[in-house]
Amino acid sequence: MAIVKATDSAIRAAAELLRAGQLVAFPTETVYGLGGDASNGRAVAAIFATKGRPKFNPLIVHVSDVADAQAHGRMTPLAKRLADAFWPGPLTLVLERQPGSTLSDLVSAGLDTVALRVPDHPVARALLKSTQRPLAAPSANRSGCVSPTQAEHVAADLGAQIALILDGGATAHGLESTVLDARGEAPVLLRPGAVTAETIEAVLGAPLKRRPIESARPSAPGQLESHYATRAHLRLDAADVKPGEALLAFGPHVPTTQGPAINLSPGGDLMEAAANLFAALRALDKTGAETIAVMPIPAVGLGEAINDRLRRAAAPRA
Ligand code: TXA
Ligand code: MG
């Protein structure tokens, strides 16, 4: 299995593979991405095939800076403000596609928009610089499953199918980027993520609109109901642990259990809980428990994104 420590020479080798149309998994500050040259239709098609991703679910394109973003998406005044405040970082902006953009149409999955972000991870940044191409990179997991926050997670899900996995250690945020529609005058939150709604509202001085998740054809199809699915069933807002259940705990006051248990943050810290969430779900799933009892997580700050992922993980499967 080709997990390689993300040294300078490994990053250069990865850039060569990407320029040749191959796929490389790499760390970002949120989760690991399955990267391909976004201007190469065959590479983008290979991303969909490797993940088993439905073709109507568009991909995020990663670029080095605002100038590169501008080549592919129409930066509205709102988008400029948000980019100034949050890039590089875990915020994705949905913009109108720039007419001259070199991006493959496939990344947009038939929409006239494109989702762009400038990542803030030294490996992702070095890779973008070395490749000199926009990189399409969805989370490097099988479609519908739990996102990877460690190189080993990528290897477990997709290892046999990708040329190279760059190992940059565990990711810092552990949750995907926040996705905002920034085409108009007021931003619309499409996916809660690593930048909290409160932080964005503080910068803009106005409350964020949220697009209802139940729309017929979701604008962020990550909003599809079942997602982040574990093999085990999830029981949310659990106050106790039933026989045979595993426990995903949060905070200092934990129900007693003889079974497997992981505490996302004994001190009740939401940043720590977010960083641990996906690895904990994977580990508890591996214990073979039929059900994972999940303690309530406060719905403020990063709790909004954590609860969003847990709700989808608990949703009925298609
Ligand atoms: O943190 C992240 O965003 C990670 C890292 C690797 O950058 N990437 C990620 O990609 O989470 P993915 O493909 O798993 O999720 C992308 C989300 C999906 O919900 C997708 O539907 C939405 O962004 N999206 C992409 N392009 C869009 C567009 N043009 N309009 C609306 N939503 C879009
Ligand atoms: Mg994903």
Coordinates of C-alpha atoms and ligand atoms in Angstrom, one line a residue:
M1 CA 0.0 0.0 0.0
A2 CA 1.5 3.3 -1.1
I3 CA 1.4 5.5 2.0
V4 CA 4.4 7.8 1.9
K5 CA 5.5 10.4 4.4
A6 CA 4.9 13.8 2.8
T7 CA 8.5 14.9 2.4
D8 CA 9.5 17.5 -0.2
S9 CA 10.6 14.8 -2.7
A10 CA 7.4 12.8 -2.1
I11 CA 5.4 16.0 -2.8
R12 CA 7.3 16.5 -6.0
A13 CA 6.6 12.9 -7.1
A14 CA 2.9 13.4 -6.2
A15 CA 2.8 16.5 -8.4
E16 CA 4.3 14.6 -11.3
L17 CA 1.6 11.9 -10.9
L18 CA -1.1 14.6 -10.8
R19 CA 0.2 16.3 -13.8
A20 CA 0.1 13.0 -15.6
G21 CA -3.6 12.6 -14.7
Q22 CA -3.3 10.2 -11.8
L23 CA -5.0 10.5 -8.4
V24 CA -3.1 11.3 -5.2
A25 CA -4.6 11.4 -1.7
F26 CA -3.2 14.3 0.4
P27 CA -3.9 15.9 3.8
T28 CA -5.7 19.2 4.3
E29 CA -6.4 20.9 7.6
T30 CA -9.9 19.4 7.5
V31 CA -9.9 15.8 6.2
Y32 CA -7.8 13.9 3.6
G33 CA -8.7 14.7 0.0
L34 CA -8.7 12.4 -3.1
G35 CA -6.9 14.8 -5.5
G36 CA -6.9 15.0 -9.3
D37 CA -6.1 17.6 -11.9
A38 CA -9.4 19.6 -12.1
S39 CA -8.6 20.7 -15.6
N40 CA -8.3 17.1 -16.8
G41 CA -11.7 15.5 -17.5
R42 CA -10.3 11.9 -17.3
A43 CA -8.7 12.6 -13.9
V44 CA -12.0 14.1 -12.6
A45 CA -13.9 11.1 -14.0
A46 CA -11.5 8.8 -12.2
I47 CA -12.3 10.6 -8.9
F48 CA -16.0 9.8 -9.3
A49 CA -15.3 6.2 -10.2
T50 CA -12.8 5.6 -7.4
K51 CA -15.1 7.0 -4.7
G52 CA -18.3 5.4 -6.2
R53 CA -19.7 9.0 -6.1
P54 CA -22.9 9.8 -7.9
K55 CA -22.2 12.0 -10.9
F56 CA -24.7 14.7 -9.8
N57 CA -22.6 15.5 -6.7
P58 CA -20.1 18.2 -7.6
L59 CA -16.5 18.4 -6.3
I60 CA -14.6 21.1 -4.4
V61 CA -11.7 22.6 -6.4
H62 CA -8.6 23.6 -4.4
V63 CA -6.4 26.5 -5.5
S64 CA -3.3 28.3 -4.2
D65 CA -4.7 31.8 -3.7
V66 CA -7.5 34.3 -4.5
A67 CA -6.0 35.1 -7.9
D68 CA -6.2 31.4 -9.0
A69 CA -9.8 31.3 -7.5
Q70 CA -10.7 34.2 -9.7
A71 CA -9.7 32.4 -12.8
H72 CA -12.4 29.8 -12.2
G73 CA -15.1 31.5 -10.2
R74 CA -16.7 35.0 -10.2
M75 CA -15.6 36.6 -7.0
T76 CA -18.5 38.8 -5.8
P77 CA -17.8 41.6 -3.3
L78 CA -19.1 39.2 -0.6
A79 CA -16.8 36.4 -1.8
K80 CA -13.8 38.8 -1.6
R81 CA -14.6 39.7 1.9
L82 CA -15.0 36.1 3.0
A83 CA -11.8 35.1 1.1
D84 CA -9.9 38.0 2.8
A85 CA -11.1 36.8 6.2
F86 CA -10.9 33.0 5.9
W87 CA -8.4 32.0 3.1
P88 CA -6.2 30.1 3.4
G89 CA -8.6 28.0 5.6
P90 CA -11.5 25.6 5.8
L91 CA -14.1 27.7 4.0
T92 CA -15.5 26.7 0.5
L93 CA -17.2 29.3 -1.6
V94 CA -19.7 28.4 -4.3
L95 CA -19.5 30.9 -7.1
E96 CA -20.6 31.3 -10.7
R97 CA -18.1 29.7 -13.0
Q98 CA -15.8 32.1 -14.8
P99 CA -16.5 31.8 -18.6
G100 CA -12.8 31.3 -19.5
S101 CA -12.2 28.7 -16.7
T102 CA -10.0 25.7 -17.7
L103 CA -11.9 23.5 -15.2
S104 CA -13.4 20.3 -16.5
D105 CA -17.2 20.6 -16.7
L106 CA -17.4 17.4 -14.7
V107 CA -16.3 19.0 -11.4
S108 CA -19.5 21.1 -11.4
A109 CA -21.7 18.1 -12.2
G110 CA -23.8 20.0 -14.7
L111 CA -24.2 23.1 -12.5
D112 CA -23.1 26.6 -13.7
T113 CA -21.3 27.1 -10.4
V114 CA -18.0 25.9 -8.9
A115 CA -17.0 25.3 -5.3
L116 CA -13.5 26.7 -4.5
R117 CA -11.2 26.8 -1.5
V118 CA -7.7 27.7 -0.6
P119 CA -6.5 25.1 1.9
D120 CA -4.3 25.9 4.9
H121 CA -2.1 22.9 5.2
P122 CA 1.6 23.0 4.4
V123 CA 1.4 19.7 2.4
A124 CA -1.7 20.8 0.4
R125 CA -0.2 24.2 -0.3
A126 CA 3.2 22.7 -1.4
L127 CA 1.4 20.2 -3.6
L128 CA -0.7 23.0 -5.3
K129 CA 2.4 25.0 -5.9
S130 CA 4.4 22.1 -7.3
T131 CA 1.5 20.8 -9.5
Q132 CA 0.5 24.3 -10.9
R133 CA -3.0 23.0 -11.5
P134 CA -6.3 23.4 -9.7
L135 CA -6.9 20.2 -7.8
A136 CA -10.4 18.7 -7.4
A137 CA -10.5 16.8 -4.1
P138 CA -13.5 15.4 -2.4
S139 CA -12.9 13.6 0.9
A140 CA -10.8 10.5 0.3
N141 CA -13.4 7.9 1.4
R142 CA -15.9 5.7 -0.4
S143 CA -19.0 7.8 -1.2
G144 CA -21.4 7.9 1.7
C145 CA -18.9 6.6 4.3
V146 CA -17.0 8.3 7.1
S147 CA -14.4 10.9 6.0
P148 CA -10.7 10.2 6.6
T149 CA -8.7 12.2 9.1
Q150 CA -5.6 9.9 8.9
A151 CA -3.6 8.4 6.0
E152 CA -4.5 4.9 7.3
H153 CA -8.2 5.7 6.9
V154 CA -7.6 6.5 3.2
A155 CA -5.6 3.3 2.8
A156 CA -8.4 1.2 4.5
D157 CA -11.1 2.7 2.2
L158 CA -9.4 3.3 -1.2
G159 CA -5.7 2.1 -0.8
A160 CA -5.7 -0.4 -3.7
Q161 CA -7.1 2.1 -6.1
I162 CA -4.8 5.2 -5.8
A163 CA -1.3 5.8 -7.0
L164 CA -0.1 7.5 -3.8
I165 CA -1.2 8.6 -0.3
L166 CA 0.8 11.4 1.1
D167 CA 0.9 11.0 4.9
G168 CA 0.8 14.3 6.8
G169 CA -0.4 12.9 10.1
A170 CA -3.8 13.4 11.7
T171 CA -5.7 16.5 10.3
A172 CA -6.2 19.4 12.7
H173 CA -9.9 20.2 12.4
G174 CA -11.3 16.7 11.7
L175 CA -14.4 18.1 10.0
E176 CA -14.8 19.2 6.4
S177 CA -14.8 22.8 5.3
T178 CA -17.9 25.0 5.7
V179 CA -19.6 25.4 2.3
L180 CA -21.2 28.8 1.6
D181 CA -23.0 30.0 -1.5
A182 CA -21.4 33.5 -2.0
R183 CA -23.0 34.4 -5.4
G184 CA -25.4 36.9 -4.1
E185 CA -25.3 39.7 -1.5
A186 CA -26.1 37.5 1.5
P187 CA -24.2 34.2 2.0
V188 CA -26.2 31.0 2.3
L189 CA -24.8 28.2 4.5
L190 CA -25.0 25.0 2.5
R191 CA -22.9 22.7 4.8
P192 CA -21.8 23.6 8.3
G193 CA -18.1 22.8 8.8
A194 CA -14.8 23.7 10.4
V195 CA -15.5 27.5 10.3
T196 CA -18.5 28.1 12.6
A197 CA -21.5 30.1 11.6
E198 CA -20.9 32.4 14.5
T199 CA -17.4 33.2 13.3
I200 CA -18.7 34.1 9.8
E201 CA -21.6 36.1 11.2
A202 CA -19.1 38.1 13.4
V203 CA -17.0 39.0 10.3
L204 CA -20.1 39.9 8.2
G205 CA -22.0 41.6 11.0
A206 CA -25.2 39.8 9.9
P207 CA -26.9 36.5 10.5
L208 CA -26.3 33.6 8.0
K209 CA -29.1 32.2 6.0
R210 CA -29.3 28.4 5.9
R211 CA -30.6 26.6 2.9
P212 CA -33.2 24.0 4.0
I213 CA -31.6 20.5 3.9
E214 CA -34.9 18.9 2.7
S215 CA -34.8 20.5 -0.8
A216 CA -35.6 18.1 -3.6
R217 CA -32.3 18.3 -5.4
P218 CA -29.9 19.7 -2.7
S219 CA -27.5 22.5 -3.6
A220 CA -24.8 20.7 -1.6
P221 CA -25.7 17.0 -2.2
G222 CA -23.5 16.3 0.9
Q223 CA -26.8 17.2 2.4
L224 CA -28.3 14.0 1.1
E225 CA -29.7 12.2 4.1
S226 CA -27.6 9.1 4.7
H227 CA -23.9 10.0 4.7
Y228 CA -20.9 9.3 6.9
A229 CA -22.5 5.9 7.4
T230 CA -20.9 3.5 9.8
R231 CA -21.8 -0.3 9.6
A232 CA -23.2 0.1 13.1
H233 CA -26.5 1.9 13.7
L234 CA -26.2 5.2 15.6
R235 CA -28.5 6.0 18.5
L236 CA -28.4 9.8 19.1
D237 CA -28.9 11.8 22.3
A238 CA -28.3 8.7 24.4
A239 CA -28.5 9.2 28.2
D240 CA -27.6 5.5 28.9
V241 CA -25.9 2.6 27.3
K242 CA -27.9 -0.6 26.6
P243 CA -26.3 -4.1 26.7
G244 CA -24.2 -4.7 23.6
E245 CA -24.0 -1.0 22.6
A246 CA -20.7 0.9 22.2
L247 CA -20.6 4.4 23.6
L248 CA -19.5 7.7 21.9
A249 CA -19.2 10.0 24.9
F250 CA -18.7 13.7 25.3
G251 CA -17.9 15.7 28.4
P252 CA -17.2 14.8 32.0
H253 CA -20.4 13.1 33.0
V254 CA -20.5 9.7 31.3
P255 CA -23.0 6.9 31.8
T256 CA -21.4 3.7 33.1
T257 CA -20.8 0.9 30.6
Q258 CA -18.9 -2.4 30.4
G259 CA -18.7 -2.1 26.6
P260 CA -16.3 -0.2 24.3
A261 CA -16.4 3.5 24.8
I262 CA -14.6 6.6 23.4
N263 CA -14.9 10.1 24.9
L264 CA -14.6 12.8 22.2
S265 CA -13.6 15.3 24.8
P266 CA -13.7 14.6 28.5
G267 CA -13.3 18.3 29.2
G268 CA -16.3 19.1 26.9
D269 CA -14.2 21.0 24.3
L270 CA -15.9 21.1 20.9
M271 CA -12.7 21.6 18.9
E272 CA -11.2 18.5 20.4
A273 CA -14.4 16.6 19.8
A274 CA -14.5 17.6 16.1
A275 CA -10.9 16.5 15.7
N276 CA -11.6 13.1 17.2
L277 CA -15.1 12.5 15.7
F278 CA -14.4 10.5 12.5
A279 CA -11.6 8.4 13.9
A280 CA -13.8 7.6 16.9
L281 CA -16.7 6.5 14.7
R282 CA -14.3 4.2 12.7
A283 CA -12.8 2.7 15.9
L284 CA -16.2 2.0 17.5
D285 CA -17.5 0.6 14.3
K286 CA -14.6 -1.9 14.3
T287 CA -15.5 -3.3 17.7
G288 CA -18.4 -5.0 15.9
A289 CA -21.1 -3.4 18.1
E290 CA -24.5 -3.4 16.4
T291 CA -25.3 0.1 17.8
I292 CA -23.3 3.1 18.9
A293 CA -25.0 5.2 21.6
V294 CA -24.1 8.8 21.1
M295 CA -24.3 11.3 24.0
P296 CA -25.8 14.7 23.2
I297 CA -23.4 17.4 21.8
P298 CA -24.3 21.1 22.4
A299 CA -25.6 22.6 19.2
V300 CA -23.5 25.8 19.4
G301 CA -20.3 26.7 17.5
L302 CA -18.6 23.5 16.0
G303 CA -21.5 21.6 17.6
E304 CA -23.6 22.5 14.6
A305 CA -21.3 20.7 12.2
I306 CA -20.7 17.8 14.6
N307 CA -24.4 17.2 15.0
D308 CA -24.9 17.6 11.2
R309 CA -22.5 14.7 10.6
L310 CA -23.9 12.5 13.4
R311 CA -27.5 13.1 12.1
R312 CA -26.5 12.0 8.6
A313 CA -24.5 9.0 10.0
A314 CA -27.7 8.0 11.9
A315 CA -30.0 8.5 8.9
P316 CA -31.8 5.6 7.3
R317 CA -29.8 4.1 4.4
A318 CA -31.1 4.3 0.9
Ligands
TXA1 O1 -12.9 20.0 3.8 C1 -13.3 19.7 2.7 O2 -14.1 20.4 2.1 C2 -12.8 18.4 2.1 C3 -11.3 18.6 1.8 C4 -10.7 17.5 1.1 O3 -11.1 19.8 1.1 N1 -13.5 18.1 0.9 C5 -14.8 17.7 0.9 O4 -15.3 17.4 -0.4 O5 -15.4 17.6 1.9 P1 -16.6 16.6 -0.6 O6 -16.6 16.3 -2.1 O7 -16.6 15.4 0.3 O8 -17.7 17.6 -0.2 C6 -18.0 18.7 -1.1 C7 -19.3 19.3 -0.8 C8 -20.4 18.4 -1.2 O9 -21.5 18.5 -0.2 C9 -20.8 19.0 -2.5 O10 -22.1 18.7 -2.9 C10 -20.6 20.4 -2.3 O11 -19.4 20.5 -1.5 N2 -20.4 21.2 -3.6 C11 -19.4 21.0 -4.4 N3 -19.5 21.8 -5.5 C12 -20.7 22.5 -5.3 C13 -21.4 23.4 -6.1 N4 -21.0 23.9 -7.3 N5 -22.6 23.9 -5.6 C14 -23.0 23.4 -4.4 N6 -22.4 22.5 -3.6 C15 -21.2 22.0 -4.1
MG2 MG -17.2 13.8 1.6

